[in-house]
Amino acid sequence: MATIAIIGAGMAGLSALQILAAAGHPVTVFEKSRGSGGRMASKKLQQDSWDMGAQFMRAHSQEFADQLAHWQQQGIVTEWPLQAWQIDQHGQRPSDDNVKRYVASPRMTALSRQLLQPACEFISHCRIIQIEQTAAGQWTLIDEQQQRHGPYDGVVIAVPAAQAIPLLSSAPELQPYCELPMLPCWILLLAFDQPLDTPFDAAFVKQGPLGWIARNNSKPGRDQRESWVIQANHQWSLQRLDSDRHQIQQQLQQAFAELVQPTEPAPAQAWLHRWLYAIPASRSQQGCLINHNGRLAVAGDWLHWPSLEGAWHSGRLAASRLLDTIGVDSND
């Protein structure tokens, strides 16, 4: 057996975990945040809760469609029977797509907790800042408190591109592939004491500052108190990356009110969040990265397709590439 570390407990890291653990290798997962999920994040504020990152999952590939069906059979995810609308300069209207969208319940983070189970150890609140290669070809991880972890026979780095670069000082040949511009996203979460009178539960917005709005409590298994997720479009967010948070909240709330009902009541709760690395500005064709000796892999949706599906594919590919080397070595 080979000991393996995964840095990042989002979808890419957790999908890699499934492959590596199924092959019989003990895996330790490191995460800088309090819990798992990455962009499957949720926010709970008193009696209100929202999916703060990825809003749903859908399949473009047969492999991920099969995985979603399997998770549905296990009761991990549920189809969200959504008739999405589209809002643009021509008005508001139902979209004609027939996409099947899935969510985990009671929040998207529930899926990450299920996927984390095969880990032999989960170390949260631990930001890894450096990876060193030992004389024996293993890896030692160093966190921001200068604590050392390992050694490990293999490592999967599953973090945003900009955060991967400083971790690749021992694999500089991979760093240029991580110099990928990423786009941010401002997100406003609102809760109301009474339901808003809108004909839709979610809409893709093609005008103004917004990109997506969704009634979070319309998803299966959610708290029924009226709650909305308002995502700004990425270019608008980029232009206001470091703007005053109060002004950002006011602008997003005003844009939302103009779309749903001009007499929108004051929200009972509001929370503003900025995703600094939301999506890549352009798509990479790499799938994953692997260093010259095959013992260090990099995964993320920014290497495949900007979605949970892309992260899932990238993590599995990275784990398989790692096993091509570690699996052979561990059988010697």
Short mmCIF file of C-alpha atoms in Angstrom, two decimals:
data_model
loop_
_atom_site.label_atom_id
_atom_site.label_comp_id
_atom_site.label_asym_id
_atom_site.label_seq_id
_atom_site.Cartn_x
_atom_site.Cartn_y
_atom_site.Cartn_z
CA MET A 1 0.00 0.00 0.00
CA ALA A 2 1.07 3.56 -0.73
CA THR A 3 0.28 6.51 1.54
CA ILE A 4 -1.32 9.39 -0.33
CA ALA A 5 -2.20 12.97 0.57
CA ILE A 6 -4.91 15.04 -1.10
CA ILE A 7 -4.79 18.81 -0.70
CA GLY A 8 -8.29 20.24 -1.11
CA ALA A 9 -11.62 18.65 -0.19
CA GLY A 10 -13.71 19.93 -3.08
CA MET A 11 -15.18 17.74 -5.78
CA ALA A 12 -11.85 17.18 -7.57
CA GLY A 13 -10.07 16.05 -4.42
CA LEU A 14 -12.99 13.92 -3.25
CA SER A 15 -13.42 12.17 -6.59
CA ALA A 16 -9.68 11.36 -6.55
CA LEU A 17 -10.19 9.98 -3.05
CA GLN A 18 -12.80 7.51 -4.31
CA ILE A 19 -10.39 6.01 -6.85
CA LEU A 20 -7.36 5.90 -4.55
CA ALA A 21 -9.21 4.47 -1.56
CA ALA A 22 -10.92 1.85 -3.74
CA ALA A 23 -7.44 0.72 -4.84
CA GLY A 24 -6.61 0.05 -1.20
CA HIS A 25 -4.36 3.00 -0.43
CA PRO A 26 -4.72 4.99 2.83
CA VAL A 27 -5.49 8.60 1.99
CA THR A 28 -5.22 11.71 4.16
CA VAL A 29 -7.22 14.75 3.03
CA PHE A 30 -6.08 18.28 3.96
CA GLU A 31 -8.46 21.23 3.78
CA LYS A 32 -7.79 24.88 4.69
CA SER A 33 -11.46 25.52 5.54
CA ARG A 34 -13.58 24.21 8.38
CA GLY A 35 -15.24 21.47 6.38
CA SER A 36 -15.32 19.67 3.06
CA GLY A 37 -17.05 20.73 -0.13
CA GLY A 38 -15.12 23.55 -1.77
CA ARG A 39 -17.64 25.18 -4.08
CA MET A 40 -20.29 22.76 -2.86
CA ALA A 41 -20.36 25.20 0.05
CA SER A 42 -23.40 26.22 2.02
CA LYS A 43 -24.14 29.04 4.40
CA LYS A 44 -26.34 28.80 7.49
CA LEU A 45 -27.34 31.95 9.32
CA GLN A 46 -29.67 31.40 12.27
CA GLN A 47 -32.76 29.68 10.78
CA ASP A 48 -31.78 30.40 7.15
CA SER A 49 -29.52 28.42 4.84
CA TRP A 50 -28.38 28.60 1.23
CA ASP A 51 -26.24 26.75 -1.30
CA MET A 52 -23.54 29.38 -1.56
CA GLY A 53 -21.46 27.91 -4.40
CA ALA A 54 -22.48 25.35 -7.02
CA GLN A 55 -26.23 25.49 -7.44
CA PHE A 56 -26.81 22.07 -8.97
CA MET A 57 -25.18 19.23 -10.87
CA ARG A 58 -25.90 18.18 -14.42
CA ALA A 59 -24.30 15.70 -16.79
CA HIS A 60 -22.74 16.31 -20.18
CA SER A 61 -20.98 12.92 -20.25
CA GLN A 62 -22.45 9.44 -19.91
CA GLU A 63 -19.94 8.66 -17.15
CA PHE A 64 -21.18 11.48 -14.94
CA ALA A 65 -24.81 10.73 -15.81
CA ASP A 66 -24.22 7.19 -14.55
CA GLN A 67 -22.60 8.55 -11.38
CA LEU A 68 -25.53 10.87 -10.71
CA ALA A 69 -27.93 7.97 -11.20
CA HIS A 70 -25.90 5.90 -8.74
CA TRP A 71 -25.89 8.68 -6.15
CA GLN A 72 -29.62 9.08 -6.66
CA GLN A 73 -30.17 5.36 -6.01
CA GLN A 74 -28.14 5.71 -2.82
CA GLY A 75 -30.29 8.65 -1.73
CA ILE A 76 -27.34 11.05 -1.78
CA VAL A 77 -28.72 13.35 -4.48
CA THR A 78 -32.21 14.21 -5.70
CA GLU A 79 -33.44 15.62 -8.97
CA TRP A 80 -34.46 19.27 -8.75
CA PRO A 81 -37.55 19.48 -11.00
CA LEU A 82 -36.74 22.96 -12.21
CA GLN A 83 -38.17 24.88 -15.13
CA ALA A 84 -35.41 27.44 -15.46
CA TRP A 85 -36.26 30.82 -16.93
CA GLN A 86 -34.19 33.19 -19.01
CA ILE A 87 -34.09 36.94 -18.47
CA ASP A 88 -32.53 39.25 -21.05
CA GLN A 89 -33.23 42.45 -22.99
CA HIS A 90 -36.23 40.71 -24.59
CA GLY A 91 -37.94 40.05 -21.27
CA GLN A 92 -38.59 37.09 -18.96
CA ARG A 93 -39.62 33.68 -20.28
CA PRO A 94 -39.31 29.98 -19.49
CA SER A 95 -36.25 28.31 -20.96
CA ASP A 96 -36.91 25.45 -23.36
CA ASP A 97 -34.08 23.27 -22.00
CA ASN A 98 -34.88 19.82 -20.67
CA VAL A 99 -31.79 19.51 -18.50
CA LYS A 100 -31.96 17.22 -15.49
CA ARG A 101 -30.51 19.02 -12.50
CA TYR A 102 -29.56 17.34 -9.24
CA VAL A 103 -28.83 18.57 -5.73
CA ALA A 104 -27.73 16.99 -2.49
CA SER A 105 -29.94 17.36 0.57
CA PRO A 106 -30.35 19.14 2.89
CA ARG A 107 -27.51 21.20 1.37
CA MET A 108 -24.91 20.64 -1.33
CA THR A 109 -22.27 20.02 1.32
CA ALA A 110 -24.07 16.77 2.19
CA LEU A 111 -22.58 15.18 -0.94
CA SER A 112 -19.06 16.15 0.07
CA ARG A 113 -19.50 14.59 3.50
CA GLN A 114 -20.53 11.31 1.87
CA LEU A 115 -17.59 11.40 -0.53
CA LEU A 116 -15.18 12.11 2.31
CA GLN A 117 -15.96 8.88 4.16
CA PRO A 118 -13.23 6.68 2.56
CA ALA A 119 -10.48 9.00 3.86
CA CYS A 120 -8.40 7.47 6.63
CA GLU A 121 -7.91 10.97 8.05
CA PHE A 122 -9.41 14.41 7.36
CA ILE A 123 -7.38 17.36 8.59
CA SER A 124 -9.36 20.61 8.37
CA HIS A 125 -8.26 24.16 9.19
CA CYS A 126 -4.90 23.21 7.71
CA ARG A 127 -3.46 25.31 4.89
CA ILE A 128 -0.58 23.53 3.16
CA ILE A 129 1.92 26.09 1.88
CA GLN A 130 4.84 23.95 0.71
CA ILE A 131 5.62 20.45 -0.56
CA GLU A 132 9.12 19.03 -0.32
CA GLN A 133 10.46 15.89 -1.94
CA THR A 134 12.58 13.62 0.25
CA ALA A 135 15.71 11.80 -0.82
CA ALA A 136 13.63 8.64 -1.07
CA GLY A 137 11.25 10.29 -3.56
CA GLN A 138 8.40 10.75 -1.09
CA TRP A 139 6.66 14.01 -0.21
CA THR A 140 6.53 16.05 2.99
CA LEU A 141 3.76 18.63 3.39
CA ILE A 142 4.35 21.80 5.40
CA ASP A 143 1.44 23.87 6.70
CA GLU A 144 1.32 27.58 7.54
CA GLN A 145 2.11 26.77 11.17
CA GLN A 146 5.33 25.13 9.93
CA GLN A 147 4.11 21.71 11.00
CA ARG A 148 5.31 18.88 8.79
CA HIS A 149 3.06 16.05 7.58
CA GLY A 150 4.09 12.80 5.96
CA PRO A 151 6.04 11.51 4.25
CA TYR A 152 3.60 10.40 1.55
CA ASP A 153 4.22 8.24 -1.49
CA GLY A 154 1.92 10.37 -3.66
CA VAL A 155 0.12 13.70 -3.56
CA VAL A 156 -2.93 15.09 -5.36
CA ILE A 157 -3.21 18.89 -5.36
CA ALA A 158 -6.87 19.83 -5.87
CA VAL A 159 -7.01 23.59 -5.38
CA PRO A 160 -7.55 26.60 -7.68
CA ALA A 161 -4.80 27.25 -10.23
CA ALA A 162 -3.28 30.27 -8.47
CA GLN A 163 -3.11 28.36 -5.19
CA ALA A 164 -1.45 25.36 -6.86
CA ILE A 165 1.54 27.32 -8.20
CA PRO A 166 3.37 27.84 -4.86
CA LEU A 167 2.85 24.16 -4.01
CA LEU A 168 4.72 23.07 -7.13
CA SER A 169 8.22 24.30 -6.29
CA SER A 170 9.36 20.66 -6.40
CA ALA A 171 7.63 20.15 -9.75
CA PRO A 172 8.34 23.42 -11.59
CA GLU A 173 7.57 21.82 -14.94
CA LEU A 174 3.87 21.95 -13.96
CA GLN A 175 3.74 25.58 -12.85
CA PRO A 176 3.26 27.13 -16.32
CA TYR A 177 0.07 25.09 -16.80
CA CYS A 178 -1.35 26.72 -13.66
CA GLU A 179 -0.89 30.27 -14.91
CA LEU A 180 -4.53 30.37 -15.90
CA PRO A 181 -6.61 33.51 -15.32
CA MET A 182 -9.58 32.92 -13.07
CA LEU A 183 -12.76 34.98 -12.82
CA PRO A 184 -14.40 35.96 -9.51
CA CYS A 185 -18.05 36.00 -8.52
CA TRP A 186 -19.91 38.11 -5.99
CA ILE A 187 -22.84 36.28 -4.39
CA LEU A 188 -25.64 37.77 -2.32
CA LEU A 189 -27.80 35.56 -0.11
CA LEU A 190 -31.19 36.88 0.98
CA ALA A 191 -33.94 35.50 3.20
CA PHE A 192 -37.49 36.88 3.56
CA ASP A 193 -40.28 36.44 6.05
CA GLN A 194 -42.81 35.98 3.23
CA PRO A 195 -42.56 34.28 -0.21
CA LEU A 196 -41.81 36.57 -3.13
CA ASP A 197 -44.41 36.64 -5.88
CA THR A 198 -42.36 35.41 -8.85
CA PRO A 199 -43.39 33.01 -11.64
CA PHE A 200 -40.02 31.23 -11.54
CA ASP A 201 -37.78 29.51 -9.01
CA ALA A 202 -34.54 30.15 -10.90
CA ALA A 203 -33.39 32.13 -13.91
CA PHE A 204 -30.32 32.67 -16.03
CA VAL A 205 -29.89 36.43 -16.34
CA LYS A 206 -28.28 37.89 -19.46
CA GLN A 207 -28.47 41.57 -18.63
CA GLY A 208 -27.17 43.93 -15.98
CA PRO A 209 -24.93 42.78 -13.15
CA LEU A 210 -26.61 39.44 -12.48
CA GLY A 211 -25.91 36.01 -13.94
CA TRP A 212 -28.12 33.64 -11.95
CA ILE A 213 -30.88 33.91 -9.35
CA ALA A 214 -32.53 31.00 -7.56
CA ARG A 215 -35.11 30.39 -4.86
CA ASN A 216 -33.03 28.10 -2.68
CA ASN A 217 -36.01 26.72 -0.77
CA SER A 218 -37.46 25.33 -4.03
CA LYS A 219 -34.80 22.62 -3.96
CA PRO A 220 -35.71 19.23 -2.47
CA GLY A 221 -35.03 18.82 1.23
CA ARG A 222 -34.39 22.51 1.97
CA ASP A 223 -35.75 24.63 4.77
CA GLN A 224 -39.01 26.15 3.53
CA ARG A 225 -38.34 29.71 4.63
CA GLU A 226 -38.04 31.98 1.59
CA SER A 227 -34.37 32.22 0.60
CA TRP A 228 -32.67 33.41 -2.58
CA VAL A 229 -29.20 33.10 -4.08
CA ILE A 230 -28.15 36.01 -6.31
CA GLN A 231 -24.97 35.49 -8.33
CA ALA A 232 -23.36 38.38 -10.16
CA ASN A 233 -21.95 37.73 -13.62
CA HIS A 234 -18.22 37.17 -13.72
CA GLN A 235 -17.16 40.19 -15.76
CA TRP A 236 -19.15 42.53 -13.53
CA SER A 237 -17.52 40.87 -10.50
CA LEU A 238 -14.05 41.22 -12.01
CA GLN A 239 -14.54 44.94 -12.59
CA ARG A 240 -15.56 45.35 -8.93
CA LEU A 241 -13.20 42.83 -7.40
CA ASP A 242 -12.16 45.04 -4.48
CA SER A 243 -15.11 47.43 -4.35
CA ASP A 244 -16.83 48.44 -1.15
CA ARG A 245 -18.88 45.50 0.08
CA HIS A 246 -21.82 47.65 1.15
CA GLN A 247 -22.06 49.16 -2.32
CA ILE A 248 -21.82 45.73 -3.95
CA GLN A 249 -24.66 44.44 -1.78
CA GLN A 250 -26.82 47.44 -2.56
CA GLN A 251 -26.27 47.12 -6.32
CA LEU A 252 -27.01 43.40 -6.37
CA GLN A 253 -30.09 43.73 -4.20
CA GLN A 254 -31.43 46.54 -6.37
CA ALA A 255 -30.86 44.55 -9.56
CA PHE A 256 -32.61 41.56 -8.00
CA ALA A 257 -35.59 43.67 -6.87
CA GLU A 258 -36.03 45.05 -10.38
CA LEU A 259 -36.30 41.50 -11.75
CA VAL A 260 -38.59 39.86 -9.21
CA GLN A 261 -40.85 42.56 -7.84
CA PRO A 262 -40.15 46.28 -7.53
CA THR A 263 -41.84 46.39 -4.13
CA GLU A 264 -39.64 43.65 -2.71
CA PRO A 265 -39.82 43.73 1.10
CA ALA A 266 -36.69 44.26 3.16
CA PRO A 267 -34.85 40.94 3.62
CA ALA A 268 -34.83 39.36 7.04
CA GLN A 269 -31.27 38.16 6.47
CA ALA A 270 -28.53 39.10 4.01
CA TRP A 271 -25.04 37.74 3.44
CA LEU A 272 -22.47 38.77 0.84
CA HIS A 273 -19.66 36.48 -0.29
CA ARG A 274 -16.92 36.82 -2.88
CA TRP A 275 -15.57 33.77 -4.68
CA LEU A 276 -12.13 34.94 -5.75
CA TYR A 277 -11.51 31.93 -8.00
CA ALA A 278 -14.95 31.05 -9.35
CA ILE A 279 -14.28 29.82 -12.90
CA PRO A 280 -11.35 29.83 -15.36
CA ALA A 281 -11.37 32.59 -17.95
CA SER A 282 -10.68 29.97 -20.62
CA ARG A 283 -10.92 26.21 -20.75
CA SER A 284 -7.82 24.04 -20.33
CA GLN A 285 -7.51 20.82 -22.31
CA GLN A 286 -5.12 19.11 -19.85
CA GLY A 287 -7.66 17.17 -17.80
CA CYS A 288 -5.10 16.87 -15.02
CA LEU A 289 -1.37 17.40 -14.49
CA ILE A 290 1.24 14.83 -13.46
CA ASN A 291 4.89 15.45 -12.65
CA HIS A 292 7.84 13.73 -14.31
CA ASN A 293 8.02 10.78 -11.89
CA GLY A 294 4.26 10.30 -11.72
CA ARG A 295 3.97 10.81 -7.97
CA LEU A 296 2.47 14.31 -7.88
CA ALA A 297 -0.81 15.11 -9.62
CA VAL A 298 -2.89 18.28 -9.95
CA ALA A 299 -6.66 18.24 -10.45
CA GLY A 300 -9.47 20.76 -10.69
CA ASP A 301 -12.36 21.84 -12.85
CA TRP A 302 -10.03 24.52 -14.29
CA LEU A 303 -8.14 21.66 -15.96
CA HIS A 304 -11.24 20.07 -17.49
CA TRP A 305 -14.55 21.95 -17.55
CA PRO A 306 -15.76 24.68 -15.15
CA SER A 307 -18.38 22.67 -13.27
CA LEU A 308 -18.70 19.99 -10.61
CA GLU A 309 -18.76 17.47 -13.44
CA GLY A 310 -15.43 18.81 -14.73
CA ALA A 311 -13.93 18.61 -11.25
CA TRP A 312 -15.18 15.03 -10.87
CA HIS A 313 -13.59 13.97 -14.16
CA SER A 314 -10.32 15.76 -13.40
CA GLY A 315 -9.99 14.21 -9.94
CA ARG A 316 -10.60 10.71 -11.23
CA LEU A 317 -8.12 11.19 -14.05
CA ALA A 318 -5.46 12.51 -11.67
CA ALA A 319 -5.95 9.57 -9.32
CA SER A 320 -5.73 7.07 -12.18
CA ARG A 321 -2.52 8.67 -13.46
CA LEU A 322 -1.05 8.52 -9.95
CA LEU A 323 -1.98 4.85 -9.63
CA ASP A 324 -0.19 4.09 -12.89
CA THR A 325 3.04 4.78 -11.02
CA ILE A 326 2.25 4.11 -7.36
CA GLY A 327 0.29 0.97 -8.13
CA VAL A 328 3.31 -0.51 -9.90
CA ASP A 329 5.78 0.61 -7.25
CA SER A 330 3.69 -0.72 -4.38
CA ASN A 331 3.64 -4.16 -6.00
CA ASP A 332 7.46 -4.34 -6.30
#
